mmCIF file of C-alpha atoms in Angstrom:
data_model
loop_
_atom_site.group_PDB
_atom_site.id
_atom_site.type_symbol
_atom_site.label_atom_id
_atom_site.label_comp_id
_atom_site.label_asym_id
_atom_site.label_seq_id
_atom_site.Cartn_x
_atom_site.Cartn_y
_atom_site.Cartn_z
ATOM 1 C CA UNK A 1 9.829 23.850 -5.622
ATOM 2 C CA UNK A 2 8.205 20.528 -6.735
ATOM 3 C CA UNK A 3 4.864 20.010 -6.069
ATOM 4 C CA UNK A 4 3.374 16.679 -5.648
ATOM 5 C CA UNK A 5 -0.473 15.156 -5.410
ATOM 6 C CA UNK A 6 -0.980 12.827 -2.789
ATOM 7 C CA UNK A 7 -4.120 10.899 -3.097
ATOM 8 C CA UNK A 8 -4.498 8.741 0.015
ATOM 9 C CA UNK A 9 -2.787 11.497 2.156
ATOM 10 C CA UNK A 10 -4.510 10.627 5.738
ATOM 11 C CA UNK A 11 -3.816 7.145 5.536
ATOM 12 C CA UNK A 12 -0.949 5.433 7.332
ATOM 13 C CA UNK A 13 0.915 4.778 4.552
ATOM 14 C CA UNK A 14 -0.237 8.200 2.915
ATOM 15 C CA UNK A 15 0.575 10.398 6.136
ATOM 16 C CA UNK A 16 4.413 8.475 5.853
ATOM 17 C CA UNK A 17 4.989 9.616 1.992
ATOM 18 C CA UNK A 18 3.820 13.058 2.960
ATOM 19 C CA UNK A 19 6.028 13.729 6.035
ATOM 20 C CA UNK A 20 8.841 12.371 3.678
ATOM 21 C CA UNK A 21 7.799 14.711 1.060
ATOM 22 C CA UNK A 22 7.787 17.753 3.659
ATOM 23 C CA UNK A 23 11.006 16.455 4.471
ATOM 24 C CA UNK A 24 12.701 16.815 1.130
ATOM 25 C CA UNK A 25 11.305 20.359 0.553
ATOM 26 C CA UNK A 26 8.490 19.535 -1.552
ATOM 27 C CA UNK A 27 4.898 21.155 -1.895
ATOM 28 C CA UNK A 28 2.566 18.623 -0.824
ATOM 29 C CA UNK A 29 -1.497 18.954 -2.232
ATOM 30 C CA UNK A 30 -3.374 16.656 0.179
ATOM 31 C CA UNK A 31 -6.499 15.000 -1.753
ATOM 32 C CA UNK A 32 -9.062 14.147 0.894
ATOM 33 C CA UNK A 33 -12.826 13.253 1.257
ATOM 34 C CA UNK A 34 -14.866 16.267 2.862
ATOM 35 C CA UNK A 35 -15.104 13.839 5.920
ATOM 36 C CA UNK A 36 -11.376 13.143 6.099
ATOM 37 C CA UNK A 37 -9.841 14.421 9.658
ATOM 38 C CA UNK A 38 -6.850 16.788 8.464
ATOM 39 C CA UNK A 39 -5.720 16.898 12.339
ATOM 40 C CA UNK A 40 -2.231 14.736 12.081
ATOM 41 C CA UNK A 41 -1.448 16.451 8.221
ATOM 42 C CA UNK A 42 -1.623 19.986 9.554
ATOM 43 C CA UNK A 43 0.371 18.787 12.649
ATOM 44 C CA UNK A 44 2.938 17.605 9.740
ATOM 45 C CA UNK A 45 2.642 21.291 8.210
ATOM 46 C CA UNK A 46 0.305 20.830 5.272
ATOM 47 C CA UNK A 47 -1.673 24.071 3.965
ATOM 48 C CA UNK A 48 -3.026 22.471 0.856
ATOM 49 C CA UNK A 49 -5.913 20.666 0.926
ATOM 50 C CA UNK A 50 -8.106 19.732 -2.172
ATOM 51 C CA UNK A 51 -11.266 17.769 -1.359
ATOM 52 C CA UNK A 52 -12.041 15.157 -3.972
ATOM 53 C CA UNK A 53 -13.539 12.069 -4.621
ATOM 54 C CA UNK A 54 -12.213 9.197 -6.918
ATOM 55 C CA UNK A 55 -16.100 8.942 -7.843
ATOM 56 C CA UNK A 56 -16.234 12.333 -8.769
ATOM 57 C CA UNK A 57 -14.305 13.427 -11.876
ATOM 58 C CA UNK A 58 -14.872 16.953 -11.404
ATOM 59 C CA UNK A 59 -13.103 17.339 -8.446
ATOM 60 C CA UNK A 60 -10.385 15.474 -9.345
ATOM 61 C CA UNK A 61 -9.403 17.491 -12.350
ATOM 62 C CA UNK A 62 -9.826 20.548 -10.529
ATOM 63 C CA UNK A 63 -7.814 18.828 -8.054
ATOM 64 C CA UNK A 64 -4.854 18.809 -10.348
ATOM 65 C CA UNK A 65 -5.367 21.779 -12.738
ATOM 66 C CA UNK A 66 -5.690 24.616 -9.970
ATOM 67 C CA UNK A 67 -2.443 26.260 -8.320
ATOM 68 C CA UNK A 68 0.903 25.250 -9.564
ATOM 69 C CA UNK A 69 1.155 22.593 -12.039
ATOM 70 C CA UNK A 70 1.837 19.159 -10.497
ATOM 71 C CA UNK A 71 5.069 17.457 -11.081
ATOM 72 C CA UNK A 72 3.602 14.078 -9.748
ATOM 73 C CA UNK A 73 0.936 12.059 -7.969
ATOM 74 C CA UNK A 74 1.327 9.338 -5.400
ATOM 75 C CA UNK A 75 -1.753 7.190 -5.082
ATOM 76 C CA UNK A 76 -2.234 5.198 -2.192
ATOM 77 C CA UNK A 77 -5.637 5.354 -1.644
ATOM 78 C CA UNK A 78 -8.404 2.158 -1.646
ATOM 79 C CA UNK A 79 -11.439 2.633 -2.029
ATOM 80 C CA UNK A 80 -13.038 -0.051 0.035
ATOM 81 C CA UNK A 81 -11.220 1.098 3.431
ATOM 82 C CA UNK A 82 -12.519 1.106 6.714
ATOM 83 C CA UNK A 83 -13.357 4.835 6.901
ATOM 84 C CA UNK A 84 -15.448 4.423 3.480
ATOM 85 C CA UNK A 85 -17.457 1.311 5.816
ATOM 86 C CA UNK A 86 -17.578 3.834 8.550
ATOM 87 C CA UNK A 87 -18.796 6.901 6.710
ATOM 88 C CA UNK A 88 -20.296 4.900 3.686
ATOM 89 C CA UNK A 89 -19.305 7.374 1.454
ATOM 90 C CA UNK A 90 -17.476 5.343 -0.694
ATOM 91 C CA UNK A 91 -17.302 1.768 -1.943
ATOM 92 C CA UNK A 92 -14.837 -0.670 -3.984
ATOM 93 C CA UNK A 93 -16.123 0.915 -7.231
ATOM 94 C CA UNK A 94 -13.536 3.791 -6.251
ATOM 95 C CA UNK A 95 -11.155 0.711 -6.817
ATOM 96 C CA UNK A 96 -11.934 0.292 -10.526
ATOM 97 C CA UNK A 97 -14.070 3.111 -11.832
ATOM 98 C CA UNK A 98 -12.751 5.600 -9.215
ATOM 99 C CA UNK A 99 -9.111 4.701 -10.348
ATOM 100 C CA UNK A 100 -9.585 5.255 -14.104
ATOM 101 C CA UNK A 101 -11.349 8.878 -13.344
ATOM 102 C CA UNK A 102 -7.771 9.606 -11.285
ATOM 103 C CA UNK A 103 -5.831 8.318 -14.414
ATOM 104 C CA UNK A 104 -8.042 10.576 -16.659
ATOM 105 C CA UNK A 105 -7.605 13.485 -14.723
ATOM 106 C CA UNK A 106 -3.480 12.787 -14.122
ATOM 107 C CA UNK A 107 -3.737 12.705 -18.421
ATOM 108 C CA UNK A 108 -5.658 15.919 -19.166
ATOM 109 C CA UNK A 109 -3.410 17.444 -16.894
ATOM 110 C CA UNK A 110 -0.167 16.176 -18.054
ATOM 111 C CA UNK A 111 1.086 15.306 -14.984
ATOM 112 C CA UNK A 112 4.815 13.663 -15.806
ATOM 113 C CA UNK A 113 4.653 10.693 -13.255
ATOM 114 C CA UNK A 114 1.781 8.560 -11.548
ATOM 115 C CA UNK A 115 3.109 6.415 -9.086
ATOM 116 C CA UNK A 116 0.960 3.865 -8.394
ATOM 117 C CA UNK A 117 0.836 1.624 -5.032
ATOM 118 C CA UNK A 118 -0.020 -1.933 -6.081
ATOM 119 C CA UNK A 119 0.749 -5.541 -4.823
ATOM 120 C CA UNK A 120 2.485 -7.786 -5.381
ATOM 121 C CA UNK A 121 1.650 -10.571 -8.086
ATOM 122 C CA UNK A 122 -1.532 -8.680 -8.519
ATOM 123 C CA UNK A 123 -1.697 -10.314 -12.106
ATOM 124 C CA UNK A 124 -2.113 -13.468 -10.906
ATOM 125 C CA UNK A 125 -4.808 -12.996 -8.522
ATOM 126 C CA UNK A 126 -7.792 -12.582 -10.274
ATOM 127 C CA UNK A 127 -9.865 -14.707 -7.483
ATOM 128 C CA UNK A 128 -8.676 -11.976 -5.026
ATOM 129 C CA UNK A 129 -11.047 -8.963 -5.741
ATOM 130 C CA UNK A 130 -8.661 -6.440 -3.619
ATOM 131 C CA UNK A 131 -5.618 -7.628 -5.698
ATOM 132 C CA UNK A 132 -6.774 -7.728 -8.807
ATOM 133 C CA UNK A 133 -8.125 -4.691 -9.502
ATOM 134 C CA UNK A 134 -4.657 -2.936 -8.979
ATOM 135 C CA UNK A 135 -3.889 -4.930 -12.082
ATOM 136 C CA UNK A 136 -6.911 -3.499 -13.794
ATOM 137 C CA UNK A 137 -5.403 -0.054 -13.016
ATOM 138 C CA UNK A 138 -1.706 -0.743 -14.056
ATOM 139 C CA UNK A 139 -3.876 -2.391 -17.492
ATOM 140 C CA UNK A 140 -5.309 1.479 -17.584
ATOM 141 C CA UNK A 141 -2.151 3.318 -17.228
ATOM 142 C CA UNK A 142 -0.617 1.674 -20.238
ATOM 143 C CA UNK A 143 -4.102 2.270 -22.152
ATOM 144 C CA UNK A 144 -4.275 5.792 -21.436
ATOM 145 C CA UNK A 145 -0.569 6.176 -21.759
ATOM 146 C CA UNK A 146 -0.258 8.107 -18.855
ATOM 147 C CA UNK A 147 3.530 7.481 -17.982
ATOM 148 C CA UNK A 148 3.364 5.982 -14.698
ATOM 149 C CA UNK A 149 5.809 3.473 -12.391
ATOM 150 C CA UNK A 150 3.702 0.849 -10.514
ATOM 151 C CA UNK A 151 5.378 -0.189 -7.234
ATOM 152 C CA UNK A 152 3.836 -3.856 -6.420
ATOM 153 C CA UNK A 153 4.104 -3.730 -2.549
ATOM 154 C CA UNK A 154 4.918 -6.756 -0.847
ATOM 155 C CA UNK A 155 2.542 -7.301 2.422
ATOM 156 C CA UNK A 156 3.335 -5.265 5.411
ATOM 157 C CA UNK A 157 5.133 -5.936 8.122
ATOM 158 C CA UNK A 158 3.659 -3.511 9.873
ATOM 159 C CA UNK A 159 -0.235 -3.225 9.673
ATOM 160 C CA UNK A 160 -3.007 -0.271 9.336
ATOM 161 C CA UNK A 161 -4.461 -1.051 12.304
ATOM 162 C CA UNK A 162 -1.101 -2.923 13.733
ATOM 163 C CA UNK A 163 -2.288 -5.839 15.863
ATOM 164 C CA UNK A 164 1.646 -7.384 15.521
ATOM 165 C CA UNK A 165 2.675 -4.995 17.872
ATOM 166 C CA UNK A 166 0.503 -5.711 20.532
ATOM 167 C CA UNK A 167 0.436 -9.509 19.720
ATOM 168 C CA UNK A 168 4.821 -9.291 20.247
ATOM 169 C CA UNK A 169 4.316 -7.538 23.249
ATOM 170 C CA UNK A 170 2.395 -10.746 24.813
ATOM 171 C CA UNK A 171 5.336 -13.171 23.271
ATOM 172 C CA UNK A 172 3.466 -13.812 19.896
ATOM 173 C CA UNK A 173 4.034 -13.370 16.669
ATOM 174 C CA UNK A 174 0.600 -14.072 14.755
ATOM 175 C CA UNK A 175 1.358 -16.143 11.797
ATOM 176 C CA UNK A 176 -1.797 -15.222 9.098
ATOM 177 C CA UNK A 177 -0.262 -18.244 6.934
ATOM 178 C CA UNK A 178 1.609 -21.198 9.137
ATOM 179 C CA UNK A 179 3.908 -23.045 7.233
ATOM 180 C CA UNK A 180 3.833 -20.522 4.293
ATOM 181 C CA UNK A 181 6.673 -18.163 3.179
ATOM 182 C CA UNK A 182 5.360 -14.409 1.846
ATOM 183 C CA UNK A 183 7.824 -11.411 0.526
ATOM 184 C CA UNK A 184 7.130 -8.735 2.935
ATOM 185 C CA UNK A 185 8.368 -4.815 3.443
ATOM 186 C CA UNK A 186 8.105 -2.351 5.832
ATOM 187 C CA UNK A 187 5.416 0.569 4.624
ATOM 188 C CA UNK A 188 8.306 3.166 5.627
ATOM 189 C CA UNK A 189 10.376 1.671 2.718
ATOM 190 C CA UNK A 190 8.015 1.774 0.276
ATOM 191 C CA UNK A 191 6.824 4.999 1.354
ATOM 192 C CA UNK A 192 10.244 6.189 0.457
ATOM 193 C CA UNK A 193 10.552 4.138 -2.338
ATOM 194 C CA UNK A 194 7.066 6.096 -3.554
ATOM 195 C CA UNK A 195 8.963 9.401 -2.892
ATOM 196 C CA UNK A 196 12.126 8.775 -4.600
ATOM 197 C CA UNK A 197 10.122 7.566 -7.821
ATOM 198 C CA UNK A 198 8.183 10.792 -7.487
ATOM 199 C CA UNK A 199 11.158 12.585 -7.166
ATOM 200 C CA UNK A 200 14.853 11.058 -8.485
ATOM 201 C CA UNK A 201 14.094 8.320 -10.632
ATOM 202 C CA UNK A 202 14.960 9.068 -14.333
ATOM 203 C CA UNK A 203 11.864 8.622 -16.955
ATOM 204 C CA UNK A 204 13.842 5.464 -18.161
ATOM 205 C CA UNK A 205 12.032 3.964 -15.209
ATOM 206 C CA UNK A 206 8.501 4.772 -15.892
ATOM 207 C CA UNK A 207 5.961 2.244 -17.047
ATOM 208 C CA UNK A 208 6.514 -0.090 -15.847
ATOM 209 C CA UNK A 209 5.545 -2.434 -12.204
ATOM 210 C CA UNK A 210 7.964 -2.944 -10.282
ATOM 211 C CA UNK A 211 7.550 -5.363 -7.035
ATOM 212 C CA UNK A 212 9.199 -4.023 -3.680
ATOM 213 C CA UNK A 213 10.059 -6.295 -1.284
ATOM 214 C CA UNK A 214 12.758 -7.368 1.494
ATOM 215 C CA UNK A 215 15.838 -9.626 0.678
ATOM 216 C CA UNK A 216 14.092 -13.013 0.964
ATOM 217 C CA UNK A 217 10.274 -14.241 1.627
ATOM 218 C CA UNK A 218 9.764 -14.927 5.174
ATOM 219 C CA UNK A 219 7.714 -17.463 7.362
ATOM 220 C CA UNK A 220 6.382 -16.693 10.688
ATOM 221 C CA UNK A 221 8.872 -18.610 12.370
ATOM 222 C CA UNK A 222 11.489 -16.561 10.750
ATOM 223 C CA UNK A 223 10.243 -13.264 11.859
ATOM 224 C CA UNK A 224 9.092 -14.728 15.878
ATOM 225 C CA UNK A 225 13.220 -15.690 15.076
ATOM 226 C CA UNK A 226 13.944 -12.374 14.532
ATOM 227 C CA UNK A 227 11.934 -10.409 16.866
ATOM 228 C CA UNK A 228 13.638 -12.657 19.823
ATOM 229 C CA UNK A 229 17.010 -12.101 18.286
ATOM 230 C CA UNK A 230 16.237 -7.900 18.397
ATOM 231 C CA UNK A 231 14.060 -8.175 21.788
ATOM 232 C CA UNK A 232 16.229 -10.491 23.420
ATOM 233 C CA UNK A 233 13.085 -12.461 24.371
ATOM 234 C CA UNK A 234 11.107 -15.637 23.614
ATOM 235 C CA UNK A 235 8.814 -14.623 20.740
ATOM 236 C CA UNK A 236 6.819 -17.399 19.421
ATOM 237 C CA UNK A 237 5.278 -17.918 15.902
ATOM 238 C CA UNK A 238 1.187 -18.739 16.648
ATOM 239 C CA UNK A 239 -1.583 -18.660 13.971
ATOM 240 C CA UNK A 240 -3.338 -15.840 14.140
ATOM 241 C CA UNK A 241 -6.730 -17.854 13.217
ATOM 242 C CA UNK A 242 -7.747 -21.400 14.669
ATOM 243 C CA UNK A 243 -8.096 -23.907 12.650
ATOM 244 C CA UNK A 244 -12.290 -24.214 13.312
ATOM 245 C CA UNK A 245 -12.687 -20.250 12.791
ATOM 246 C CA UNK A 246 -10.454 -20.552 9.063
ATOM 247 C CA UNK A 247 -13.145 -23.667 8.178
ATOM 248 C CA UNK A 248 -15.643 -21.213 8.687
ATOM 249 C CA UNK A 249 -14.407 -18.294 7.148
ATOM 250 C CA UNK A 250 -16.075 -18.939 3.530
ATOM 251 C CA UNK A 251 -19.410 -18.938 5.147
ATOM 252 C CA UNK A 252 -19.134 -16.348 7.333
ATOM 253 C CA UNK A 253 -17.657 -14.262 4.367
ATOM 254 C CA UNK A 254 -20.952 -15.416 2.568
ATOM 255 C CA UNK A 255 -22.980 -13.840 5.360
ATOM 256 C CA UNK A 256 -20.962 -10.655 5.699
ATOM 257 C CA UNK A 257 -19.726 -9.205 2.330
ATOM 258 C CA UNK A 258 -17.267 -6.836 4.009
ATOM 259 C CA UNK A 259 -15.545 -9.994 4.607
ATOM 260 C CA UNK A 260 -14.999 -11.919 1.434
ATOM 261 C CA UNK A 261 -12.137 -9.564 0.301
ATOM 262 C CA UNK A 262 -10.328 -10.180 3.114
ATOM 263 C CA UNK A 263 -10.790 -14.150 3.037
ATOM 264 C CA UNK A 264 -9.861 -14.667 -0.144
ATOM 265 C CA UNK A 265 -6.589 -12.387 0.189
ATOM 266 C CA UNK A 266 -6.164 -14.837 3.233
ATOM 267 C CA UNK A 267 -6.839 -18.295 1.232
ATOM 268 C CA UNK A 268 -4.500 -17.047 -1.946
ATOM 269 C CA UNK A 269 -1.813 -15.893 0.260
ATOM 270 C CA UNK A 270 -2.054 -19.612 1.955
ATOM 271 C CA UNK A 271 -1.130 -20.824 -1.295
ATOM 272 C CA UNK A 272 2.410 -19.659 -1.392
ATOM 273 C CA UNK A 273 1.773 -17.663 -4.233
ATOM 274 C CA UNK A 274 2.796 -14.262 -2.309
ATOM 275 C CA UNK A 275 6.600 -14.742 -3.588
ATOM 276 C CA UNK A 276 7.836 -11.849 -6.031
ATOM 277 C CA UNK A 277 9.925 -13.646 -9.160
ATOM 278 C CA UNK A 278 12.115 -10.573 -9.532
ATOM 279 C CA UNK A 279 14.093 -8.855 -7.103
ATOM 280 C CA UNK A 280 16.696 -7.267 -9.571
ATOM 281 C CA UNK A 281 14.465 -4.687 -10.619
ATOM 282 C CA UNK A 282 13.771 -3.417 -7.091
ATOM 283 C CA UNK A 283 17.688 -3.350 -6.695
ATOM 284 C CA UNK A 284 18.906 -1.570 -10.091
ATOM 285 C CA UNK A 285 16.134 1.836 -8.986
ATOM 286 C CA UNK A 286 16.350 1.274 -5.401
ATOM 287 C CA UNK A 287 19.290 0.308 -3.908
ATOM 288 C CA UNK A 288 19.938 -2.395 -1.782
ATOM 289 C CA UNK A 289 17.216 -4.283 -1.047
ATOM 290 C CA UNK A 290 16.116 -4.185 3.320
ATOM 291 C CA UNK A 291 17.008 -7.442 4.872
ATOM 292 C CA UNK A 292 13.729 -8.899 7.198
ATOM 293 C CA UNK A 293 16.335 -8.215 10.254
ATOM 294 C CA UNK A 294 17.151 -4.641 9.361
ATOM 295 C CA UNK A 295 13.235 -4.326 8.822
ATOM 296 C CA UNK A 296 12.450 -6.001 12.233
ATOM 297 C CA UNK A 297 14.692 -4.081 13.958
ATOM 298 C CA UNK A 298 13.478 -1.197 12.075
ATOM 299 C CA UNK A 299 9.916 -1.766 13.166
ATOM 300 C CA UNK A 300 10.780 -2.724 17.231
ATOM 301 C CA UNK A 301 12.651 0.258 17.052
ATOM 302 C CA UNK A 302 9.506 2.653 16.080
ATOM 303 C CA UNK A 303 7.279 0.827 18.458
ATOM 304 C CA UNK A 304 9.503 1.701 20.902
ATOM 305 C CA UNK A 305 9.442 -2.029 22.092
#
């Protein structure tokens, strides 16, 4: 039995890899903070629970040294998040500093395969504080030559805390940049996407990043297209911000700093530059790439629309 380290394991994304773990048979360690809730893991039927910190190399290591050896680690895990800004127990150093303790601890012990979660065009962000630092990371991987495969995530369809769904519901589909197309997936897919370069991908396919994405970039109008199409009613693309509140939004990010990440993901995805330049790659380790229909339909389906 394989055994895989899942940093990030109570987040939404995280809690999808491990149930797909589970699912193929696989021995899942769960790295959490000591204030993590462990409620909807257990309910998924994981007994192995490590508490660690990405500012605390010590627990890391022990993290991935004790018990059977570990064949891989999935990290999905930020470090500025909004249960760090509710239990201020962490900060975006996790994001830079905490990230290279996780790669130091993956290389003492030998772990085979760190599968990264980045984003997309991450390299060419460097305004974008949130973005760029997944660069920094991949840069640390290949430093430490710690084999790893980078999978540059497109932005979600679906959201951590998913205010599409409710916004559909009403007839709206909000539209974060009108006018502008974005690549986009649905977390499921990369979530098994994560898995299956934990698990089945040959090393030929390590180190390297690798953006994952659907079939073409879509605008909002396209999706609102789609979701009427699937729902059989009017959906209508809207932006999700006024025009006065997005003039505002560099001051108001001046005034609160737990806002600036955020606004600048917002202005640099407004600039179009959200577009992945290679699809092939996605398509010769993954498959067919998911259309946005198939994704859409996908997504209604688990809302139970």
């Amino acid at each position: 039995m394989k055994t895989v380290a899942v940093m990030g394991a109570s987040g939404t994304l995280g809690t999808t890899i491990v149930r797909m773990l589970l699912e193929r048979g696989v021995h899942v360690r769960a790295l959490v903070r000591a204030t993590t809730h462990r409620a909807k893991l257990e309910a998924l039927g994981v007994t192995d629970f490590v508490v660690a910190d990405l500012m605390d190399p010590a627990s890391l290591q022990r993290a991935l040294t004790q018990g059977p050896g570990i064949d891989a680690v999935i990290s999905s895990a930020a470090g500025f998040t909004s249960h760090s800004r509710r239990t201020k127990d962490n900060d975006t150093r996790a994001d830079i500093e905490g990230y290279r303790h996780w790669v130091d601890a993956a290389k003492i012990a030998q772990v085979p395969r760190f599968i990264f979660i980045s984003i997309l065009e991450c390299d060419k962000a460097p305004g974008v504080p949130h973005f760029y630092k997944k660069f920094l990371t991949e840069q640390y991987l290949v430093e430490k030559q710690q084999p790893y495969l980078s999978l540059r995530a497109a932005a979600f369809l679906d959201r951590p805390r998913d205010v599409v769904a409710e916004k559909v519901k009403s007839g709206v589909f909000p539209d974060i940049a009108p006018g502008v197309a974005m690549d986009m997936i649905y977390s499921p897919d990369l979530a098994r996407y994560a898995v299956e370069a934990a698990l089945d991908l040959p090393a030929s396919a390590l180190n390297q990043c690798i953006d994952i994405c659907c079939d073409v970039p879509a605008t909002g109008p396209m999706l609102a297209a789609s979701f009427t199409r699937i729902l059989g009613r009017p959906i209508v693309a809207k932006p999700a911000f006024s025009s006065l509140v997005t003039f505002f939004m560099p001051l108001i990010a001046k005034i609160v700093p737990s806002l600036r990440d955020g606004v600048a993901v917002l202005f640099w995805v407004r600039t179009g530059g959200y577009v992945t330049q290679d699809r092939q790659t996605q398509e010769k380790w993954f498959g067919k790439l998911p259309t946005i229909e198939d994704s859409v339909t996908r997504y209604c389906q688990d809302r139970k629309f």
